[in-house]
PDB file of N, CA and C in Angstrom:
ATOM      1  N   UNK A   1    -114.439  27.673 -10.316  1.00 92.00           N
ATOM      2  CA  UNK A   1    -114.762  27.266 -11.670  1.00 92.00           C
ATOM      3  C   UNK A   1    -114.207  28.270 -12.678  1.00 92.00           C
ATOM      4  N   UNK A   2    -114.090  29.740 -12.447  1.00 94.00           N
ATOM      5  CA  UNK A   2    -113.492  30.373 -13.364  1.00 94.00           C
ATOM      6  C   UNK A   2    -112.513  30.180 -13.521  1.00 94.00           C
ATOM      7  N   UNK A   3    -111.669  30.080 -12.538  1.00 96.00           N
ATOM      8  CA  UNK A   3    -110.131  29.637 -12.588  1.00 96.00           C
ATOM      9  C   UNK A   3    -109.646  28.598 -13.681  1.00 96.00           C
ATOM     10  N   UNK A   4    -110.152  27.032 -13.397  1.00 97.00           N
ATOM     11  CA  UNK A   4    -110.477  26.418 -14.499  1.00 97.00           C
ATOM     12  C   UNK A   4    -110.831  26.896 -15.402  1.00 97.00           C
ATOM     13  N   UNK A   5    -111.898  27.484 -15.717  1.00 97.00           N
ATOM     14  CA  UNK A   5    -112.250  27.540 -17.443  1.00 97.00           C
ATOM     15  C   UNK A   5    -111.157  28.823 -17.731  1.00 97.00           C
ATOM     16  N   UNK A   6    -110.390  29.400 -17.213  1.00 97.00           N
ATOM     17  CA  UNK A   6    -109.668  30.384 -17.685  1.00 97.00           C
ATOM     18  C   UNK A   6    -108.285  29.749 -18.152  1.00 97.00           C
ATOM     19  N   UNK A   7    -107.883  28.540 -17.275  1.00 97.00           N
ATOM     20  CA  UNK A   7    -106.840  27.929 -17.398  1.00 97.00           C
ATOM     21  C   UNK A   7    -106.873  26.644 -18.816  1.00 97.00           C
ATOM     22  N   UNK A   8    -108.468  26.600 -18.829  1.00 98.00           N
ATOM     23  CA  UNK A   8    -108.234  25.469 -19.929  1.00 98.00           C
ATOM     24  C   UNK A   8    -108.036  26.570 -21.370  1.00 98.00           C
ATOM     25  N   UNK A   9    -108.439  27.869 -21.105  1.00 97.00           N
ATOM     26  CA  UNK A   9    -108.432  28.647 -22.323  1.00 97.00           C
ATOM     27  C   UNK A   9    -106.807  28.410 -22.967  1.00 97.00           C
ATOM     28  N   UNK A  10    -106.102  28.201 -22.231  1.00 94.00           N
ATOM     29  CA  UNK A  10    -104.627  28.183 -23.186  1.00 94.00           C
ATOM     30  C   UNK A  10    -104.625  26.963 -23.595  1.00 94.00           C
ATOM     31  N   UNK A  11    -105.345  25.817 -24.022  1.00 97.00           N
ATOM     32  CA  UNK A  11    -105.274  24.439 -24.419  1.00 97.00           C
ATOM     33  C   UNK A  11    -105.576  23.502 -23.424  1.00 97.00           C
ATOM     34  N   UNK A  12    -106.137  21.991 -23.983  1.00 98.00           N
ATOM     35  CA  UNK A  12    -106.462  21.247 -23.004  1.00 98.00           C
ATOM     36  C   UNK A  12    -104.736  21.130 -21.989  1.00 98.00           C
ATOM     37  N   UNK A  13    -105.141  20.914 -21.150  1.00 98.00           N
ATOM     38  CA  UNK A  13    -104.556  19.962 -19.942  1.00 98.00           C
ATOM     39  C   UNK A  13    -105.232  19.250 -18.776  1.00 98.00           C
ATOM     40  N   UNK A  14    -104.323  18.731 -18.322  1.00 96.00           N
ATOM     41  CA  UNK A  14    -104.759  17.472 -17.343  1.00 96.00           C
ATOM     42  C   UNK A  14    -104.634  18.090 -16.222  1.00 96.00           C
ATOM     43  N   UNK A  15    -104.937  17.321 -14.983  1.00 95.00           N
ATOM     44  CA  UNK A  15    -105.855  17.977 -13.899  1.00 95.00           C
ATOM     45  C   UNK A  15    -104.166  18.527 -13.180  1.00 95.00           C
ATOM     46  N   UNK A  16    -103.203  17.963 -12.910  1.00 94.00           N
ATOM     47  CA  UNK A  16    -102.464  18.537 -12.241  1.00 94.00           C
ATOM     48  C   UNK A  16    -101.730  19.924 -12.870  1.00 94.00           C
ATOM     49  N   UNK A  17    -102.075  19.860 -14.226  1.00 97.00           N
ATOM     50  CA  UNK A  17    -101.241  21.159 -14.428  1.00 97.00           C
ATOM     51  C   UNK A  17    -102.588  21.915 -14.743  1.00 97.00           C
ATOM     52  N   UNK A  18    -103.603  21.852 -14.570  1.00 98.00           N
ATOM     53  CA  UNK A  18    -105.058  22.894 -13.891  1.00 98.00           C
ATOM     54  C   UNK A  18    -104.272  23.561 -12.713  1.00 98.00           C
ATOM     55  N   UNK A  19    -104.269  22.880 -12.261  1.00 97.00           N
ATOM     56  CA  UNK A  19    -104.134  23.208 -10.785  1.00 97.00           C
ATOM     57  C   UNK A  19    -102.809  23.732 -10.442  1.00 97.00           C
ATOM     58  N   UNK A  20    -101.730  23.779 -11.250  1.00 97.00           N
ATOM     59  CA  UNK A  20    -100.547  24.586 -10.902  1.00 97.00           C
ATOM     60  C   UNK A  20    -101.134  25.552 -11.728  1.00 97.00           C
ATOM     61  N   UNK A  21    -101.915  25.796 -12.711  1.00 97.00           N
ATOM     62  CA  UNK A  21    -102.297  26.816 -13.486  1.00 97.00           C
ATOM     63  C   UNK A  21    -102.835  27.875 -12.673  1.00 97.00           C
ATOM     64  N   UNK A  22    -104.091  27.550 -11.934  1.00 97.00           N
ATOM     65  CA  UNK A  22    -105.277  27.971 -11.407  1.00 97.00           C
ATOM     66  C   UNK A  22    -104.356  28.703 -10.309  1.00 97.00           C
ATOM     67  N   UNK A  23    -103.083  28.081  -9.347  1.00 96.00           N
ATOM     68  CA  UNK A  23    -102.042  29.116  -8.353  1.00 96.00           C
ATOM     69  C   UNK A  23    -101.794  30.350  -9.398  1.00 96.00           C
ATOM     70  N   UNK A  24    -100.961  29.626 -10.316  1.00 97.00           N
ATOM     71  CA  UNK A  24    -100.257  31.120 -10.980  1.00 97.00           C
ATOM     72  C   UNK A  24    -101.635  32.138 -11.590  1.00 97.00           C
ATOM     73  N   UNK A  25    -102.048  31.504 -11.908  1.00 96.00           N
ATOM     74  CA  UNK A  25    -103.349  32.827 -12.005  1.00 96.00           C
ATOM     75  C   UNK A  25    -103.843  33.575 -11.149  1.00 96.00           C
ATOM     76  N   UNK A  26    -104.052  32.951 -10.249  1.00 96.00           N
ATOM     77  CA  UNK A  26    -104.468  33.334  -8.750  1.00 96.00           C
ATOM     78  C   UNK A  26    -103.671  33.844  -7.631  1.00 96.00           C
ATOM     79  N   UNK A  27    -102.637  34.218  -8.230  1.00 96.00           N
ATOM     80  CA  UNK A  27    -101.416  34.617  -7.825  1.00 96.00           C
ATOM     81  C   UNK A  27    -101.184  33.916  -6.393  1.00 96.00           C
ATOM     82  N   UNK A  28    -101.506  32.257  -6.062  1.00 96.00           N
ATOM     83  CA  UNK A  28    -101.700  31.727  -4.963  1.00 96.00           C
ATOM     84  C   UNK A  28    -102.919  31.841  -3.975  1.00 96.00           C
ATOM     85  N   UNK A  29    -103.502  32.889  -4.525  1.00 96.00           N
ATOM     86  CA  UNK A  29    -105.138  32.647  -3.262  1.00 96.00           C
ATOM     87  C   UNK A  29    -105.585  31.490  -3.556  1.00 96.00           C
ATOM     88  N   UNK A  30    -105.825  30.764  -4.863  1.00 95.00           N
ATOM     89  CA  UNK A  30    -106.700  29.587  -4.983  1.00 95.00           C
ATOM     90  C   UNK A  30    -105.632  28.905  -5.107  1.00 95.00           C
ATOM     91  N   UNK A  31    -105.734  27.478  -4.116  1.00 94.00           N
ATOM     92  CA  UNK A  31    -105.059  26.036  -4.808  1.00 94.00           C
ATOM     93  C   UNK A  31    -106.083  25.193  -3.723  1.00 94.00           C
ATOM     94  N   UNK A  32    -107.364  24.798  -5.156  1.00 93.00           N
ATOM     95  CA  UNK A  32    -108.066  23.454  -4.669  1.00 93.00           C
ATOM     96  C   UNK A  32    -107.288  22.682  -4.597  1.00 93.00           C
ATOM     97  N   UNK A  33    -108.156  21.552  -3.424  1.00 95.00           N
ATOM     98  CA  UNK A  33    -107.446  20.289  -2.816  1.00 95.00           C
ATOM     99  C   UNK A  33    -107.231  19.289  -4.470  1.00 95.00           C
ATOM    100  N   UNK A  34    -107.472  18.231  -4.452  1.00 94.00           N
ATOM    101  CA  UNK A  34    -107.399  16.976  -5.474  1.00 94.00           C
ATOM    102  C   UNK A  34    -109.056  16.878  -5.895  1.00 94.00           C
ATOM    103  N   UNK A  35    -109.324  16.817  -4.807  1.00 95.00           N
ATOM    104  CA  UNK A  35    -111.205  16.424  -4.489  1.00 95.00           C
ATOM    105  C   UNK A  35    -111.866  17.269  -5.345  1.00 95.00           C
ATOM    106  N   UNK A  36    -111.501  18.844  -4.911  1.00 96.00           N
ATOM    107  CA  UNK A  36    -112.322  19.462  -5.100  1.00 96.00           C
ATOM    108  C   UNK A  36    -112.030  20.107  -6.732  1.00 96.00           C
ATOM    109  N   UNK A  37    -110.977  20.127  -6.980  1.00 96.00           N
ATOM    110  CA  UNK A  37    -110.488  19.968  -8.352  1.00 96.00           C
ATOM    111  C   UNK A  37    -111.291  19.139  -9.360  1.00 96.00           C
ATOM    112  N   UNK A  38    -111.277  17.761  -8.702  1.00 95.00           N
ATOM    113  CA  UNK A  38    -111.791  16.900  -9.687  1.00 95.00           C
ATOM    114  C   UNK A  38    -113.481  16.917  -9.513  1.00 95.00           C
ATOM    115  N   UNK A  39    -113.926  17.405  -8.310  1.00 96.00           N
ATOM    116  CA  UNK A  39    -115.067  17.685  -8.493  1.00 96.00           C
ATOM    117  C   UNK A  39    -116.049  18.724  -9.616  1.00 96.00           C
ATOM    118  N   UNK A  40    -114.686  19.932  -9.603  1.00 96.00           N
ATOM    119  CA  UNK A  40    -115.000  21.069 -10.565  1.00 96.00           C
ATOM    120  C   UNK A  40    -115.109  20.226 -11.841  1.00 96.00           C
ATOM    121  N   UNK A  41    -114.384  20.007 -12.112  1.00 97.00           N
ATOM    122  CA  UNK A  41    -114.129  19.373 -13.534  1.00 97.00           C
ATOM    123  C   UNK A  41    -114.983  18.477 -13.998  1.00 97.00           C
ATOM    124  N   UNK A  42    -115.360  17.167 -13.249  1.00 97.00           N
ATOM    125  CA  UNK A  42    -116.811  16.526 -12.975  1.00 97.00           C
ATOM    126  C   UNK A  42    -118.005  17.744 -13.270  1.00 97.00           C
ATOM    127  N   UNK A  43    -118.533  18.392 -12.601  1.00 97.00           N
ATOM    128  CA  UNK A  43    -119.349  19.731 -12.780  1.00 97.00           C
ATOM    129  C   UNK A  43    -119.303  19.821 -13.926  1.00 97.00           C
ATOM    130  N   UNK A  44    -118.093  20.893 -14.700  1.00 97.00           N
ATOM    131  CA  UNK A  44    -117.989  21.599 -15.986  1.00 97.00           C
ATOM    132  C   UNK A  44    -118.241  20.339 -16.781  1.00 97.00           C
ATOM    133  N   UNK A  45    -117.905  19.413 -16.826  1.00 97.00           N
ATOM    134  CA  UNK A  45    -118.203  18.736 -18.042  1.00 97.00           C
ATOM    135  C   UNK A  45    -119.565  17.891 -18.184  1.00 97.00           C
ATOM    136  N   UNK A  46    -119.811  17.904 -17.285  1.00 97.00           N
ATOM    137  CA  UNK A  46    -121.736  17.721 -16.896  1.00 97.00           C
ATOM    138  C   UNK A  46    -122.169  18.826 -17.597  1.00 97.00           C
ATOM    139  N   UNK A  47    -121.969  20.022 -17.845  1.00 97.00           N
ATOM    140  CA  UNK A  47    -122.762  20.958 -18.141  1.00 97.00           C
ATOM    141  C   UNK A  47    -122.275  21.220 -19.546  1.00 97.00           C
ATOM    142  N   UNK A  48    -121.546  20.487 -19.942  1.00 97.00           N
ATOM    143  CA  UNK A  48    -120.942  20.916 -21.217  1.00 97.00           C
ATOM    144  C   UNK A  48    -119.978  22.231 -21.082  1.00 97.00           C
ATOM    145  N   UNK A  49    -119.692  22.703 -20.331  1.00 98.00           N
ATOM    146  CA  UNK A  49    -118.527  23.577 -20.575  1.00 98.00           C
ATOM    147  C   UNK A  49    -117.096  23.449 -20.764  1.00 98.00           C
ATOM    148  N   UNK A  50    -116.539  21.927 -20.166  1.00 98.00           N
ATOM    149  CA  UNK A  50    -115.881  21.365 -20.913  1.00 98.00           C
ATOM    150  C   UNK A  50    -115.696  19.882 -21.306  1.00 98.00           C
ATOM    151  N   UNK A  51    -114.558  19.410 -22.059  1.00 98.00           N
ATOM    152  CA  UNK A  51    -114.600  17.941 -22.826  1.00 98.00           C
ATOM    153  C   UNK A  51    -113.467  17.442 -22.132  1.00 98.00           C
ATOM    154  N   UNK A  52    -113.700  16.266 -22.270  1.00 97.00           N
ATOM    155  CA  UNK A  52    -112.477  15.332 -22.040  1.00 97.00           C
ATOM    156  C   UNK A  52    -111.809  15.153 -23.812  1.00 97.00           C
ATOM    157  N   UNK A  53    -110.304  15.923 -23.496  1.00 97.00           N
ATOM    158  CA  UNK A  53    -109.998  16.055 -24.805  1.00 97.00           C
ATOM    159  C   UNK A  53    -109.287  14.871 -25.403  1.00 97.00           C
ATOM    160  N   UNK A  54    -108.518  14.227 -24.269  1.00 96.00           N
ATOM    161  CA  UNK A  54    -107.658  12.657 -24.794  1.00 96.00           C
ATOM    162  C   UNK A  54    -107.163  12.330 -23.386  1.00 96.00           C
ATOM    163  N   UNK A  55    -107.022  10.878 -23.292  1.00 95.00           N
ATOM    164  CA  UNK A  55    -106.389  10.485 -22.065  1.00 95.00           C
ATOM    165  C   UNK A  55    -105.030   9.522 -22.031  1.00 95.00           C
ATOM    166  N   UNK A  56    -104.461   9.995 -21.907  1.00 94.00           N
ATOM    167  CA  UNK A  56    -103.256   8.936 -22.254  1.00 94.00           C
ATOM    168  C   UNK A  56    -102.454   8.133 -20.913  1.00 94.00           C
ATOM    169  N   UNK A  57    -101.457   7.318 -20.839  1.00 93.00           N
ATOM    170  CA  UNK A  57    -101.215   6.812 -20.289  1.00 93.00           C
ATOM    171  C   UNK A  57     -99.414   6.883 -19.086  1.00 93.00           C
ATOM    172  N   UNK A  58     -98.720   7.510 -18.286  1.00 89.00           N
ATOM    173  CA  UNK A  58     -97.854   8.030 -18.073  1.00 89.00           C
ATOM    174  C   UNK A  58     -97.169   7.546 -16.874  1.00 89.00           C
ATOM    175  N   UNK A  59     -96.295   7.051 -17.127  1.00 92.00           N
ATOM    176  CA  UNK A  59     -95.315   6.363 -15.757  1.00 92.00           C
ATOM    177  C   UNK A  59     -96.728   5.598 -15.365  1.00 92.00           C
ATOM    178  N   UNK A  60     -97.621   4.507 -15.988  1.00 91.00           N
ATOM    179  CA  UNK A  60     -98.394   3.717 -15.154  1.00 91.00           C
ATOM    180  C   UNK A  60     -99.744   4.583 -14.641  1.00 91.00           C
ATOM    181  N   UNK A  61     -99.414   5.777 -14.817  1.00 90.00           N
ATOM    182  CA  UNK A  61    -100.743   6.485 -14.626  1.00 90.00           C
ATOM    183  C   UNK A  61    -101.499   7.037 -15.802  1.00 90.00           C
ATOM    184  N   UNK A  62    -103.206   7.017 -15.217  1.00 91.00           N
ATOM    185  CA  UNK A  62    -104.016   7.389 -16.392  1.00 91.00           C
ATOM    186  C   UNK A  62    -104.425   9.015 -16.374  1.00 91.00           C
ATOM    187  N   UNK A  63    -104.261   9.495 -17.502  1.00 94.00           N
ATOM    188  CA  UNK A  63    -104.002  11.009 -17.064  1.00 94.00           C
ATOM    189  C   UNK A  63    -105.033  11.673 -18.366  1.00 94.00           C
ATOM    190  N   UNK A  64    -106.141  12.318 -18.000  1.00 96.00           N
ATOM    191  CA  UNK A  64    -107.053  12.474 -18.837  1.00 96.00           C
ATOM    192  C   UNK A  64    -106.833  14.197 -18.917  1.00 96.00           C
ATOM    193  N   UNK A  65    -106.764  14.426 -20.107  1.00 98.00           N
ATOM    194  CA  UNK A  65    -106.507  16.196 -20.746  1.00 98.00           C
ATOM    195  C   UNK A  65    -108.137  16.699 -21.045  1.00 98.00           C
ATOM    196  N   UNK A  66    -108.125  18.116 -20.497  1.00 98.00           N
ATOM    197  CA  UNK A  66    -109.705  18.771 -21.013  1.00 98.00           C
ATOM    198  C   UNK A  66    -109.629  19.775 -21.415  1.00 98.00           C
ATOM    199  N   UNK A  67    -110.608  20.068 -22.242  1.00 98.00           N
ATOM    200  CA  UNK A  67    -110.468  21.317 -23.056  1.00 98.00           C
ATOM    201  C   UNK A  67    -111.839  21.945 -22.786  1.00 98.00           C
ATOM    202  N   UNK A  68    -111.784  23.421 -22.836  1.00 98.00           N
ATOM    203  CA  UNK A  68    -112.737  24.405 -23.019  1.00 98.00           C
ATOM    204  C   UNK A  68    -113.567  24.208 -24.153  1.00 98.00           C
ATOM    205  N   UNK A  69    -115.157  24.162 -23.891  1.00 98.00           N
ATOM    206  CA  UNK A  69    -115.791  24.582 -25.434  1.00 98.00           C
ATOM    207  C   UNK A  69    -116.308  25.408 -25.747  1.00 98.00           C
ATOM    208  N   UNK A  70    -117.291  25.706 -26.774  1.00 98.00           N
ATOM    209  CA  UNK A  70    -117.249  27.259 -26.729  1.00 98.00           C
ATOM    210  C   UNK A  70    -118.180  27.802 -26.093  1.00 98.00           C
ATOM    211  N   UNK A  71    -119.065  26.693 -25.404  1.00 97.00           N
ATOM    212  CA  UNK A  71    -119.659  27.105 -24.248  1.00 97.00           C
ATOM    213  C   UNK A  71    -119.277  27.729 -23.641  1.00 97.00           C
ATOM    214  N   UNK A  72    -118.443  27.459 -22.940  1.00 97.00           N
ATOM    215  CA  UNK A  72    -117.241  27.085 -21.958  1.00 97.00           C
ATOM    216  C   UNK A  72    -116.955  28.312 -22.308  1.00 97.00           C
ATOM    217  N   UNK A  73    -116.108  28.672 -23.546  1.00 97.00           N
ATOM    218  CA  UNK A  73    -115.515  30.004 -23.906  1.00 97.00           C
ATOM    219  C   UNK A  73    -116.032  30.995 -23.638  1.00 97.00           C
ATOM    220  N   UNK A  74    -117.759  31.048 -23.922  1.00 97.00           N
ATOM    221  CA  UNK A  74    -118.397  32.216 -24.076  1.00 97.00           C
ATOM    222  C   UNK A  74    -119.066  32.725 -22.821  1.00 97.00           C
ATOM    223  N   UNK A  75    -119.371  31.868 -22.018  1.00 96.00           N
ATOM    224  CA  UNK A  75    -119.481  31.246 -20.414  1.00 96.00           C
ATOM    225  C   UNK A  75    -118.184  32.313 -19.522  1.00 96.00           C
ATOM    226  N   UNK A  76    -116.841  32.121 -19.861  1.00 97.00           N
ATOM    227  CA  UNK A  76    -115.842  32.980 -19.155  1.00 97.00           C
ATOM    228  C   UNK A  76    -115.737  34.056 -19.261  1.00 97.00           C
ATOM    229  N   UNK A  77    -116.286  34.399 -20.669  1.00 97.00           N
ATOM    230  CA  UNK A  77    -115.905  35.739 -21.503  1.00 97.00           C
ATOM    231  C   UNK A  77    -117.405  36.581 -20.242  1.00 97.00           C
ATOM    232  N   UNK A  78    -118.011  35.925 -20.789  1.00 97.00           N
ATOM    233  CA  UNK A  78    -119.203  37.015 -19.742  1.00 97.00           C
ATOM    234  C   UNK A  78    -119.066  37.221 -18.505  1.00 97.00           C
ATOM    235  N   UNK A  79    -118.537  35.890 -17.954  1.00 96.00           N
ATOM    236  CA  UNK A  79    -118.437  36.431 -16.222  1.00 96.00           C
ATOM    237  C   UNK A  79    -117.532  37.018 -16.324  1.00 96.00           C
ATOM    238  N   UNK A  80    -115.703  37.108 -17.415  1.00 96.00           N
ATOM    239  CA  UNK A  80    -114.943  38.247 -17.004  1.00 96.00           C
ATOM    240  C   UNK A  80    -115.666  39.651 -17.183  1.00 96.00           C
ATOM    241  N   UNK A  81    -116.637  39.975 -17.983  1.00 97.00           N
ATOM    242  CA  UNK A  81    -117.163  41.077 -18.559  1.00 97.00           C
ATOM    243  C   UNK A  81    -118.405  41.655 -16.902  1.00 97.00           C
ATOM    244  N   UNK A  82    -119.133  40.792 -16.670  1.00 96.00           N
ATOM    245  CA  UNK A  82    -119.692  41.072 -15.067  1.00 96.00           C
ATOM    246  C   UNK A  82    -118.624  41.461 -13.825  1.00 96.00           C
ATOM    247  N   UNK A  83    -117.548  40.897 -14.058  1.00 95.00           N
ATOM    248  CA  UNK A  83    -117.066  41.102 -12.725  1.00 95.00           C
ATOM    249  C   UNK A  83    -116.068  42.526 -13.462  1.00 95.00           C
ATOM    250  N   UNK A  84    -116.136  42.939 -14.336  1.00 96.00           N
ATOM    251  CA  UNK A  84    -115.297  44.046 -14.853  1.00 96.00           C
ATOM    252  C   UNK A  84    -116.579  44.964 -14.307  1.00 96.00           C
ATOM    253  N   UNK A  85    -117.536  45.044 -14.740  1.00 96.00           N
ATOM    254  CA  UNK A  85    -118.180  46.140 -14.883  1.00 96.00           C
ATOM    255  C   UNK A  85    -118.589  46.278 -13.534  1.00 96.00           C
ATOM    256  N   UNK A  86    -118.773  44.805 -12.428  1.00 95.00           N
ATOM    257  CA  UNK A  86    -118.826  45.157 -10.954  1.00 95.00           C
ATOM    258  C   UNK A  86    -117.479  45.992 -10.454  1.00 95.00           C
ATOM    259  N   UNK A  87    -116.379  45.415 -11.198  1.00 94.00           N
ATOM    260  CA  UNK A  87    -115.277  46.711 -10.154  1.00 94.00           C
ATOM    261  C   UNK A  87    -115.272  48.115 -10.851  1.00 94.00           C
ATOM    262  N   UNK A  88    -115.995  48.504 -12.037  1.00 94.00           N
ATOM    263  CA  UNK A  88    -115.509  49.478 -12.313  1.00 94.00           C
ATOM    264  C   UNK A  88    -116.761  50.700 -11.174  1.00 94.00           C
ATOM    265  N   UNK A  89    -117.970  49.848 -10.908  1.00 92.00           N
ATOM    266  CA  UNK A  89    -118.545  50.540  -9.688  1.00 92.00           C
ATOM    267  C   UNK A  89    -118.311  51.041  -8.247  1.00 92.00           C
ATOM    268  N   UNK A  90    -116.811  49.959  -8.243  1.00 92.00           N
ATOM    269  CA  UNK A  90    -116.295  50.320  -6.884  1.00 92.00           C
ATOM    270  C   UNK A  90    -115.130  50.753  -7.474  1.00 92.00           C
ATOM    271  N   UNK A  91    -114.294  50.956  -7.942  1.00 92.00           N
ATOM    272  CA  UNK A  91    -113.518  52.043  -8.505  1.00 92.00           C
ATOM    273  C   UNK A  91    -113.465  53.295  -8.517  1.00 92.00           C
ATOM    274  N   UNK A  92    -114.733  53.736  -9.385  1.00 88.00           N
ATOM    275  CA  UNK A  92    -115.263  55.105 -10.094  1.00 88.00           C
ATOM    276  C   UNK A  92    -114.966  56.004  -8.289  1.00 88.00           C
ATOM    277  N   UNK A  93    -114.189  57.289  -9.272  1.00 83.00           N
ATOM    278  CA  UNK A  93    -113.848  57.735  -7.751  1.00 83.00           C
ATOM    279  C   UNK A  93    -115.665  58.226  -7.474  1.00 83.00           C
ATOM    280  N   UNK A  94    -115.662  58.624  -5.782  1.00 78.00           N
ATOM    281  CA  UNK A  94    -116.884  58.937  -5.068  1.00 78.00           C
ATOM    282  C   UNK A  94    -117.700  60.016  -5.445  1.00 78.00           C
ATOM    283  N   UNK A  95    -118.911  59.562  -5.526  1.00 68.00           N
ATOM    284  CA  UNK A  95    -119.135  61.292  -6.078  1.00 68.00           C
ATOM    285  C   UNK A  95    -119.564  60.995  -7.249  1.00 68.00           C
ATOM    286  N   UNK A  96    -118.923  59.973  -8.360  1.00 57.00           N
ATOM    287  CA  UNK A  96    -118.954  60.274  -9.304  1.00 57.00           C
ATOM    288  C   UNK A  96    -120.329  59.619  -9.638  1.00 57.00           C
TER     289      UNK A  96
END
């Protein structure tokens, strides 16, 4: 789920370019299946963290764009801020 909400931070998009997003961020550790992609996204927008921003129509396919809100925004900003302050505990040389 962070992956997503980090990836919708640069503007809405639609689920397949989430998901080439969510590799290059992840420098390849994460690439959800289709399922589980669209499951996330199902999730976040149940909870309001994000919107279905417009859906348009493309080679015959229906292709729905989502955007971060500021739920959503303020939601990422803290877990990046938790998981900072968890590595800076395993960092800090020993001892210290």
């Amino acid at each position: 789920m962070y992956f997503v909400l980090t990836a919708l931070r640069a503007g809405p998009l639609h689920g397949h370019a989430i998901s080439k997003s969510i590799k290059e961020l992840s420098r390849g550790r994460v690439q959800p299946s289709v399922g589980t992609l669209y499951g996330i996204l199902e999730r976040l927008n149940e909870r309001g963290v994000i919107a279905v921003d417009r859906e348009e129509t493309v080679n015959g396919r229906n292709r729905r764009y989502f955007r971060i809100t500021d739920e959503g925004q303020a939601l990422v900003e803290a877990e990046a801020r938790r998981m900072q302050e968890a590595a800076a505990l395993v960092l800090r040389p020993s001892g210290a």
